[in-house]
């Protein structure tokens, strides 16, 4: 998958609804309906077996074939089932097998690290379960979150040669997934996706070869699922003495092969969010909730009635909101910062006797600070409540010996003066004079704490979105760096963003110990990914480090020179004979990856054939969930059956080797 040979096969062997195909289907149907032959009879299979057809003609073919329409082009890639619950799940499962084979507390360490990953956004990254390696009750969204957060969680758990291969694999899978799920594509991003497909194919095959000599066996859940299947089928359990079966990474699946079609499918059919099954799967939750409110008898009609009633209530609510919005816009300019007037009078929290508790400027769940929905036209939105006041002189007195409040009042006035005078933010480097500071008066010398601030912004695909920053739960932020850096000079100072933690107004409860380094997850969502990749329509380029050419060098180890058509890339790198445009060539120093590069492809293929002789073990890779009720975006995950093995798609490609400067991708940023 992803090789030049594979692309050639895709273009030359594309299935078409030709007259010959229609004739074969017609002959097979005639044998079944007129001659009374069975569908599985040799007479019928001789007509359709070699071309993998079925004795059923599509309605699209019947109606549109005469117009030259090829109905086989309607079959599009399903990211939820084919990648998140297919390719990525199988790779993640094999990584867990490797960790089990390494022994020790590797699995426990992986689970512990996932538990430390904070949430992000509104249901973007959810809280991970205590036992991620168990993969219990996981939906596709959970596997997606694992892919986006696994790189820092697995770092250091594997031996150095193998770890480099695994980190390269995870990086390439995350890049491909982020690009494939973009809701807005350009010609540039499609080319990047095509190159990412090549890199994924290389990394996965390298990972499979690196694990050849590792004794990878079934996971505990796989062994238990196999035992239940054998018991249900009435087969004697002959594997008790042998223990867990050997398991290898299976690349002979349709889901793996079909990844190579995504890059050419997007320009033809549109972005993947238009035909993903994720939307339909999410609707299953709604029906299940309604079923619980029925009497369980003839529930279909009751669910339909409840759905109709719910739709009426939604329409009433929308009309009410429209009326309120129109009234609010008549009394206030929508471009101004929205505020909320609260009926409750300002009041101080009731003082308690005894030892005062440690002051914290992050309001807790018990503190009410109402902040209703507002217009997306406002830049940001905070409450105007005065219920939680901070007396500045008392604050400075209480924290007199704290180094964090050294020069606090002058710095505060400098910051407020800069905002009031409209100065462009430069890190508050400008120092005002004492006279200018004295001209700024803070009424009653009090500041007021708030629970959240909502910030509206435009995403890479020109949609309005909103972030909610809470010092207690979601406090980590990134802002555009004001540092001016000339391209080519002082590249170490050229990072485009500042990273910060909101601690309230001044100080907050210490949520964790101090860390030497923080991992910045660029895959957390598509908008974050495009901030680092660049190329968002209408967005400013964030210095040279995130311009497309330089970013590609970090992503794919490509050196700025001239862009090549990814379809012309073979296993030895890019074809430099006919460059198309001003972009990139591959730079490969041939560094080792922990895999024996002298190993012939035939040895790997022969090993895979040996595995096939174990009685179809590979066909059980995705059958292990037959007895588990895994949710699929709110729905119970369907039992996944392994696709039929297909012929080898081509020679292994060696067009990219990790080198010393490329530390699993994410270190480049």
XYZ file of C-alpha atoms in Angstrom:
669
model
C 0.000 0.000 0.000
C 1.259 3.446 -0.920
C 3.969 2.275 -3.327
C 4.344 3.255 -6.964
C 3.435 -0.313 -7.884
C 0.221 -0.084 -5.871
C -0.770 3.214 -7.494
C -0.192 1.688 -10.909
C -2.432 -1.256 -10.048
C -5.144 1.087 -8.815
C -5.206 3.025 -12.075
C -4.892 0.031 -14.409
C -7.183 -2.425 -12.607
C -9.953 -0.046 -11.603
C -13.267 -1.885 -11.626
C -15.722 -0.577 -14.213
C -19.338 -1.378 -14.984
C -18.668 -2.606 -18.503
C -20.959 -4.505 -20.835
C -18.918 -7.648 -20.170
C -19.509 -7.375 -16.404
C -23.234 -6.871 -16.950
C -23.305 -9.924 -19.214
C -21.624 -12.121 -16.587
C -24.147 -11.044 -13.956
C -27.037 -11.672 -16.358
C -25.780 -15.201 -17.147
C -25.371 -16.024 -13.453
C -28.894 -14.792 -12.692
C -30.278 -16.841 -15.575
C -28.675 -19.990 -14.172
C -30.170 -19.281 -10.738
C -33.698 -18.214 -11.648
C -34.304 -20.205 -14.849
C -32.118 -23.300 -14.455
C -32.564 -23.579 -10.685
C -28.846 -23.628 -9.910
C -27.610 -22.822 -6.401
C -25.702 -19.596 -5.812
C -22.736 -21.646 -4.593
C -22.862 -24.101 -7.490
C -19.875 -24.455 -9.794
C -21.920 -23.341 -12.784
C -22.731 -20.001 -11.153
C -19.293 -19.486 -9.607
C -17.613 -20.097 -12.952
C -19.322 -16.953 -14.236
C -18.632 -14.572 -11.364
C -15.964 -16.073 -9.067
C -12.840 -14.901 -10.890
C -14.055 -11.297 -11.017
C -15.431 -11.322 -7.429
C -18.910 -10.372 -8.598
C -22.305 -11.139 -7.101
C -25.390 -12.281 -9.034
C -27.064 -8.947 -8.316
C -27.011 -5.917 -10.568
C -26.999 -2.533 -8.878
C -29.986 -0.256 -9.420
C -27.526 2.505 -10.311
C -26.134 0.277 -13.038
C -29.603 -0.515 -14.373
C -30.618 3.135 -14.573
C -27.375 4.992 -15.289
C -25.061 2.572 -17.122
C -26.386 3.738 -20.484
C -25.233 7.261 -19.601
C -21.666 6.109 -18.992
C -21.890 6.255 -15.196
C -19.671 3.811 -13.299
C -21.507 2.918 -10.091
C -18.355 1.363 -8.595
C -17.029 4.897 -8.114
C -19.726 5.424 -5.462
C -17.938 3.231 -2.933
C -15.998 5.620 -0.711
C -13.653 5.216 2.231
C -15.215 4.909 5.693
C -12.721 6.341 8.185
C -14.630 5.150 11.238
C -14.814 1.451 10.367
C -11.879 1.057 7.987
C -9.223 3.116 9.764
C -10.138 3.906 13.380
C -11.714 0.487 14.023
C -9.658 -1.259 11.355
C -6.096 -0.289 10.466
C -5.340 1.751 13.585
C -6.981 -0.707 15.978
C -5.000 -3.621 14.521
C -1.718 -1.675 14.787
C -2.486 -0.566 18.345
C -3.349 -4.146 19.281
C -0.029 -5.371 17.905
C 1.849 -2.653 19.809
C 0.201 -3.969 22.982
C 1.344 -7.497 22.060
C 4.900 -6.179 21.749
C 4.650 -4.513 25.177
C 3.396 -7.772 26.703
C 6.277 -9.629 25.029
C 8.778 -7.169 26.537
C 7.491 -8.052 30.009
C 7.854 -6.003 33.166
C 5.405 -3.239 34.003
C 5.252 -1.791 30.483
C 1.487 -2.236 30.174
C 0.866 -0.740 33.628
C 3.098 2.231 32.761
C 1.178 2.812 29.521
C -2.154 2.796 31.374
C -0.779 5.139 34.033
C 0.435 7.632 31.436
C -2.900 7.663 29.642
C -4.625 8.406 32.936
C -2.436 11.519 33.251
C -3.489 12.913 29.859
C -5.806 15.903 30.462
C -9.000 16.512 28.563
C -9.144 19.044 25.764
C -11.923 21.167 24.324
C -15.556 20.191 24.206
C -15.539 16.407 23.872
C -12.412 16.610 21.676
C -10.154 14.599 23.993
C -12.117 12.800 26.681
C -10.845 11.387 29.936
C -9.200 8.014 29.293
C -10.285 4.932 31.197
C -8.129 3.392 33.900
C -7.260 0.443 31.658
C -6.652 1.624 28.097
C -4.751 -1.552 27.204
C -7.826 -3.628 28.051
C -9.809 -1.914 25.253
C -13.071 -2.576 27.090
C -16.238 -0.851 25.877
C -14.320 1.345 23.458
C -15.935 3.217 20.598
C -14.235 4.555 17.488
C -13.901 7.965 19.145
C -11.857 6.340 21.932
C -9.422 4.776 19.467
C -9.157 8.147 17.736
C -8.250 9.815 21.043
C -5.654 7.106 21.713
C -3.983 7.727 18.343
C -3.861 11.471 18.972
C -2.282 11.103 22.437
C -0.244 7.892 22.344
C 3.178 9.241 21.282
C 4.219 10.729 24.664
C 2.533 7.827 26.489
C 4.595 5.119 24.818
C 7.917 6.929 24.612
C 10.623 5.131 26.582
C 8.707 1.860 27.044
C 10.405 -0.051 24.207
C 14.043 -0.827 23.355
C 15.747 1.986 21.451
C 15.871 0.448 17.923
C 12.278 -0.767 18.059
C 11.042 2.386 19.783
C 12.242 4.542 16.885
C 10.322 2.361 14.442
C 7.161 2.505 16.584
C 7.349 6.281 17.082
C 7.784 6.786 13.334
C 4.766 4.551 12.791
C 2.598 6.458 15.277
C 3.658 9.822 13.870
C 2.850 8.804 10.285
C -0.511 7.316 11.272
C -1.446 10.472 13.201
C -0.433 12.737 10.290
C -2.408 10.631 7.809
C -5.469 10.543 10.077
C -5.410 14.316 10.613
C -5.086 14.998 6.886
C -7.746 12.460 5.913
C -10.299 14.023 8.297
C -9.805 17.620 7.155
C -13.116 19.273 6.317
C -11.450 21.578 3.789
C -8.793 20.477 1.311
C -6.645 22.272 -1.229
C -4.455 20.843 -3.966
C -1.492 21.203 -1.621
C -3.071 19.293 1.264
C -4.174 16.504 -1.084
C -0.575 16.149 -2.299
C 0.603 16.072 1.299
C -1.977 13.364 2.055
C -0.732 11.325 -0.885
C 2.840 11.546 0.406
C 1.603 10.709 3.919
C -0.011 7.561 2.486
C 3.372 6.465 1.148
C 4.979 7.111 4.529
C 2.299 5.118 6.367
C 2.839 2.148 4.064
C 6.598 2.283 4.637
C 6.297 2.635 8.413
C 3.742 -0.148 8.861
C 5.731 -2.627 6.776
C 8.915 -1.684 8.628
C 7.098 -2.211 11.928
C 5.864 -5.627 10.786
C 9.415 -6.663 9.841
C 10.845 -5.329 13.106
C 8.413 -7.533 15.054
C 9.234 -10.689 13.096
C 11.650 -11.992 15.738
C 9.505 -10.926 18.710
C 7.365 -13.577 20.357
C 4.064 -11.716 20.079
C 1.115 -13.692 21.361
C -2.579 -13.166 21.927
C -3.681 -10.518 24.367
C -5.640 -11.770 27.387
C -8.858 -10.449 25.857
C -8.085 -12.200 22.558
C -7.461 -15.503 24.298
C -10.683 -15.190 26.288
C -12.682 -14.274 23.168
C -11.251 -17.253 21.277
C -12.209 -19.557 24.117
C -15.771 -18.261 24.093
C -16.025 -18.704 20.329
C -14.787 -22.273 20.504
C -17.207 -23.038 23.313
C -20.103 -21.530 21.363
C -19.188 -23.529 18.247
C -18.898 -26.742 20.242
C -15.233 -27.235 19.360
C -13.001 -28.994 21.888
C -10.535 -26.659 23.559
C -7.230 -28.085 22.337
C -5.231 -24.922 22.980
C -5.179 -25.116 26.779
C -1.835 -26.848 26.932
C -0.321 -24.732 24.199
C -1.365 -21.459 25.849
C -1.713 -18.251 23.901
C -1.339 -18.459 20.143
C 1.281 -16.576 18.178
C -0.091 -13.474 16.490
C 1.529 -11.417 13.749
C 0.483 -8.120 12.208
C -1.805 -8.953 9.298
C -1.446 -6.649 6.295
C -3.509 -8.812 3.912
C -6.783 -6.991 4.514
C -9.048 -4.853 2.386
C -9.097 -2.107 5.018
C -5.321 -1.748 4.771
C -5.312 -1.842 0.971
C -8.137 0.701 0.693
C -6.115 3.435 2.443
C -4.303 3.985 -0.838
C -7.493 5.250 -2.499
C -8.240 8.120 -0.103
C -5.973 10.742 -1.696
C -7.532 10.321 -5.142
C -11.029 9.914 -3.702
C -11.169 13.323 -1.983
C -10.904 15.473 -5.169
C -13.517 13.233 -6.808
C -16.049 12.767 -3.988
C -15.286 15.564 -1.533
C -13.910 15.571 1.998
C -14.407 12.476 4.132
C -16.753 14.143 6.618
C -19.411 14.140 3.887
C -19.614 10.346 3.709
C -18.304 9.165 7.067
C -20.580 6.828 9.026
C -19.743 8.680 12.237
C -22.816 10.912 11.974
C -25.146 7.956 11.527
C -23.499 6.009 14.324
C -23.997 8.924 16.718
C -27.723 8.820 16.022
C -27.896 5.359 17.603
C -27.488 6.943 21.020
C -30.615 9.018 20.499
C -32.770 6.011 19.630
C -31.463 4.040 22.605
C -32.312 6.864 24.982
C -35.832 7.012 23.575
C -36.236 3.245 23.843
C -35.573 3.447 27.581
C -38.587 5.776 27.867
C -41.006 3.372 26.172
C -42.929 0.473 27.690
C -40.818 -1.952 25.571
C -43.916 -3.082 23.642
C -44.331 -1.951 20.047
C -41.664 0.594 20.756
C -41.221 1.737 17.150
C -44.335 3.914 17.154
C -43.543 5.310 20.590
C -40.023 6.267 19.503
C -41.391 7.957 16.381
C -43.893 9.943 18.452
C -41.205 11.047 20.877
C -38.967 12.089 18.001
C -41.770 14.176 16.489
C -42.497 15.781 19.848
C -38.806 16.518 20.361
C -38.622 18.194 16.967
C -41.523 20.483 17.839
C -39.854 21.492 21.098
C -36.613 22.256 19.257
C -38.452 24.530 16.821
C -40.122 26.375 19.697
C -36.753 26.816 21.398
C -35.158 28.117 18.196
C -37.898 30.711 17.733
C -37.464 31.829 21.340
C -33.692 32.157 20.906
C -34.109 34.110 17.666
C -36.455 36.517 19.418
C -34.018 37.027 22.293
C -31.102 37.528 19.893
C -32.960 40.147 17.876
C -33.907 42.027 21.051
C -30.316 41.900 22.300
C -28.896 43.183 19.007
C -31.296 46.087 18.981
C -30.023 47.236 22.372
C -26.333 46.449 21.866
C -23.738 46.526 19.120
C -22.962 42.844 18.226
C -19.297 43.686 17.630
C -18.693 44.628 21.242
C -17.624 42.224 23.942
C -20.735 40.575 25.340
C -21.480 40.769 29.018
C -24.204 39.399 31.211
C -26.138 41.333 33.801
C -26.928 39.252 36.852
C -29.811 40.007 39.119
C -27.934 38.901 42.209
C -26.386 41.870 44.069
C -22.630 41.946 44.627
C -21.711 40.211 47.821
C -18.643 38.872 49.547
C -18.377 35.190 50.468
C -19.257 34.577 54.081
C -16.161 34.750 56.266
C -15.364 31.856 58.538
C -13.461 31.903 61.767
C -10.331 29.944 62.341
C -7.325 29.365 60.179
C -7.850 30.839 56.699
C -7.542 28.328 53.898
C -5.080 28.787 51.071
C -6.305 31.394 48.606
C -7.055 30.169 45.114
C -8.134 32.291 42.198
C -9.706 29.421 40.251
C -13.395 29.198 41.112
C -14.650 25.746 41.993
C -17.759 23.859 40.845
C -19.693 25.124 43.853
C -19.107 28.769 42.868
C -21.894 30.043 40.649
C -20.724 32.307 37.862
C -23.388 32.175 35.192
C -22.280 32.616 31.594
C -25.042 31.925 29.036
C -24.522 31.413 25.312
C -23.696 34.548 23.325
C -23.135 35.631 19.754
C -20.126 34.345 17.822
C -19.550 37.899 16.583
C -18.010 38.889 19.930
C -14.275 38.297 20.276
C -14.608 36.941 23.805
C -17.133 36.706 26.570
C -16.808 36.880 30.345
C -19.340 37.504 33.058
C -19.690 40.929 34.678
C -20.532 39.420 38.059
C -18.951 41.079 41.117
C -19.639 38.236 43.523
C -16.030 37.048 43.857
C -13.916 40.100 44.598
C -10.186 40.274 45.339
C -8.872 43.176 47.382
C -5.540 44.127 45.800
C -3.856 45.632 48.921
C -4.897 42.623 51.013
C -3.669 40.266 48.308
C -0.260 41.966 48.198
C -0.080 41.853 51.993
C -0.986 38.170 52.209
C 1.597 37.204 49.581
C 4.273 39.718 50.520
C 7.061 37.102 50.580
C 5.911 35.326 47.401
C 8.346 35.974 44.491
C 5.412 35.638 42.112
C 3.941 38.989 43.198
C 7.156 40.979 42.975
C 6.325 44.203 41.140
C 2.757 42.982 40.698
C 0.922 46.311 40.860
C 3.183 48.187 38.364
C 3.052 45.249 35.967
C -0.728 45.066 36.313
C -1.093 48.758 35.496
C 1.300 48.436 32.548
C -0.814 45.610 31.166
C -4.127 47.440 31.653
C -2.726 50.667 30.215
C -1.519 48.848 27.103
C -4.943 47.308 26.563
C -6.802 50.565 27.170
C -4.558 52.538 24.825
C -4.852 49.906 22.080
C -1.173 48.968 21.927
C -0.402 45.824 19.963
C 0.480 43.037 22.364
C 4.238 42.438 22.458
C 4.535 40.527 25.701
C 3.979 43.717 27.728
C 7.580 44.763 27.110
C 6.654 48.448 27.121
C 7.202 50.153 30.502
C 4.986 53.108 31.380
C 6.150 56.014 33.512
C 4.993 56.529 37.095
C 2.831 59.454 35.973
C 1.093 57.271 33.397
C 0.546 54.548 35.975
C -0.905 57.024 38.466
C -3.413 58.161 35.857
C -4.943 54.683 35.881
C -7.363 54.204 38.774
C -8.724 50.799 39.778
C -12.089 51.431 41.415
C -12.117 50.342 45.060
C -8.771 48.587 44.454
C -10.655 45.397 43.693
C -10.539 42.818 40.947
C -13.191 40.188 40.334
C -12.657 36.528 39.700
C -14.519 34.526 37.066
C -14.864 30.853 36.337
C -14.469 30.755 32.542
C -13.778 32.926 29.532
C -15.096 32.023 26.096
C -13.028 33.001 23.076
C -14.457 32.952 19.559
C -12.136 32.347 16.611
C -12.099 31.270 12.965
C -10.878 27.763 12.136
C -8.739 26.807 9.158
C -11.854 25.970 7.078
C -13.452 29.397 7.659
C -15.906 28.287 10.344
C -16.555 30.045 13.617
C -15.667 28.029 16.703
C -15.360 28.693 20.402
C -12.894 27.741 23.130
C -13.739 27.761 26.814
C -10.779 28.425 29.140
C -11.212 27.372 32.761
C -8.243 27.779 35.158
C -9.336 24.686 37.054
C -9.985 22.228 34.225
C -8.785 23.567 30.848
C -6.025 26.031 31.637
C -3.386 25.361 28.953
C -3.458 27.805 26.034
C -1.364 28.836 23.037
C -1.154 32.316 21.495
C 0.615 33.757 18.485
C 4.155 34.788 19.356
C 4.815 38.530 18.941
C 8.531 37.951 18.417
C 9.823 39.295 15.120
C 12.263 36.879 13.503
C 13.902 37.353 10.126
C 13.817 34.249 7.982
C 17.136 32.466 7.992
C 18.445 34.245 11.084
C 18.203 33.074 14.691
C 16.104 30.076 13.791
C 16.137 28.935 17.413
C 13.950 31.948 18.259
C 11.495 31.393 15.464
C 8.816 29.328 17.186
C 5.464 30.779 16.117
C 3.507 30.263 19.347
C 3.685 30.919 23.054
C 2.364 28.287 25.434
C 0.933 29.298 28.791
C -1.219 28.087 31.643
C -4.076 30.252 32.874
C -3.973 30.256 36.680
C -6.913 32.522 37.252
C -6.213 36.203 37.684
C -2.982 35.850 39.636
C -2.523 32.507 41.281
C -4.237 29.132 41.456
C -3.984 25.873 43.313
C -0.951 23.867 42.260
C -2.581 21.083 40.293
C 0.555 19.063 39.704
C 4.284 19.058 40.242
C 6.596 21.143 38.117
C 7.698 19.495 34.878
C 10.875 20.078 32.918
C 9.048 19.762 29.600
C 5.468 19.735 28.371
C 4.369 17.810 25.285
C 2.464 20.005 22.811
C -0.030 17.751 21.027
C -0.462 19.052 17.484
C -2.884 16.228 16.574
C -5.483 17.075 19.222
C -7.895 18.264 16.528
C -7.781 19.272 12.885
C -7.677 23.002 13.609
C -4.617 22.596 15.856
C -2.969 20.425 13.199
C -3.471 23.086 10.526
C -2.043 25.759 12.828
C 1.271 23.903 12.699
C 1.037 22.617 9.132
C -0.037 25.962 7.697
C -2.214 26.473 4.660
C -5.409 27.609 6.391
C -7.389 29.776 3.982
C -7.330 33.415 5.023
C -4.907 32.794 7.896
C -1.585 34.575 8.251
C 1.564 32.501 7.842
C 3.060 32.011 11.285
C 6.694 32.698 10.411
C 8.795 30.474 8.212
C 8.662 27.463 10.535
C 5.080 26.640 9.598
C 5.177 27.588 5.951
C 4.217 24.669 3.780
C 7.650 23.850 2.320
C 9.459 23.908 5.650
C 6.678 22.050 7.428
C 6.811 19.281 4.861
C 10.511 18.952 5.535
C 9.688 18.220 9.176
C 6.758 15.940 8.362
C 8.278 13.851 5.601
C 12.018 14.480 5.837
C 11.854 16.505 2.634
C 14.344 19.223 1.780
C 13.028 22.432 0.197
C 13.714 22.315 -3.535
C 11.004 21.256 -5.966
C 7.625 19.521 -5.465
C 7.209 16.140 -7.021
C 4.007 14.405 -7.933
C 3.636 11.811 -5.153
C 2.262 9.326 -7.661
C 5.679 9.296 -9.347
C 7.510 8.383 -6.145
C 8.911 4.901 -6.029
C 10.469 2.883 -3.247
C 13.837 4.532 -3.686
C 12.544 8.075 -3.148
C 11.264 10.824 -5.419
C 11.793 10.845 -9.150
C 13.944 13.917 -9.758
C 13.888 13.733 -13.537
C 10.641 15.648 -14.079
C 9.923 18.059 -11.209
C 6.520 19.768 -11.170
C 6.596 23.043 -9.323
C 8.715 24.552 -6.602
C 8.764 22.257 -3.680
C 10.549 19.269 -2.328
C 12.964 16.393 -2.758
C 13.585 13.567 -0.349
C 16.716 13.580 1.761
C 17.581 10.092 2.993
C 20.790 9.444 4.864
C 20.109 5.722 5.154
C 20.383 5.598 8.924
C 19.476 2.334 10.573
C 16.056 1.749 12.072
C 16.664 -1.334 14.163
C 15.534 -3.605 11.306
C 17.808 -5.834 9.273
C 17.749 -4.053 5.928
C 19.358 -7.068 4.235
C 16.298 -9.127 4.974
C 14.674 -10.122 1.704
C 11.008 -9.508 1.038
C 10.612 -13.158 0.232
C 11.566 -14.077 3.776
C 8.801 -11.922 5.158
C 6.296 -13.292 2.703
C 7.338 -16.818 3.495
C 6.918 -16.152 7.187
C 3.422 -14.837 6.597
C 2.580 -17.954 4.609
C 3.725 -20.062 7.536
C 1.361 -18.157 9.761
C -1.472 -18.943 7.381
C -0.884 -22.641 8.018
C -1.828 -22.291 11.662
C -5.451 -22.797 10.881
C -6.559 -19.323 9.931
C -5.274 -17.515 12.990
C -5.144 -14.250 11.097
C -8.840 -14.500 10.331
C -9.476 -14.251 14.075
C -7.772 -10.870 14.484
C -10.968 -8.891 14.329
C -13.368 -11.643 15.408
C -12.245 -11.337 19.014
C -14.975 -8.872 19.829
C -17.832 -11.250 19.023
C -18.702 -11.696 22.682
C -18.120 -8.115 23.781
C -20.519 -5.219 23.518
C -18.120 -2.525 22.368
C -19.795 0.798 21.633
C -19.268 2.400 18.256
C -19.838 6.133 18.818
C -22.736 5.347 21.077
C -23.728 2.159 19.274
C -22.661 -1.381 20.054
C -19.669 -2.166 17.918
C -20.523 -4.620 15.197
C -18.608 -7.875 15.153
C -15.741 -7.264 12.788
C -14.741 -10.112 10.531
C -11.322 -10.148 8.950
C -11.392 -9.493 5.235
C -10.292 -12.216 2.870
C -6.558 -12.360 2.335
C -5.487 -10.852 -0.948
C -2.340 -11.225 -2.976
C 0.750 -9.284 -2.031
C 0.364 -5.732 -3.326
C 3.978 -5.217 -4.292
C 7.538 -5.116 -3.038
C 8.391 -3.532 0.279
C 9.476 0.061 -0.130
C 12.469 1.535 1.603
C 12.048 5.182 0.629
C 12.378 6.576 4.153
C 14.628 5.695 7.042
C 14.640 7.547 10.363
C 17.773 9.569 10.958
C 19.367 11.353 13.847
C 17.681 14.683 13.109
C 14.196 13.210 12.781
C 13.168 12.219 16.293
C 9.824 10.509 15.650
C 8.471 13.619 14.011
C 6.998 15.464 16.944
C 10.398 16.577 18.247
C 10.753 18.785 15.169
C 8.360 21.242 16.752
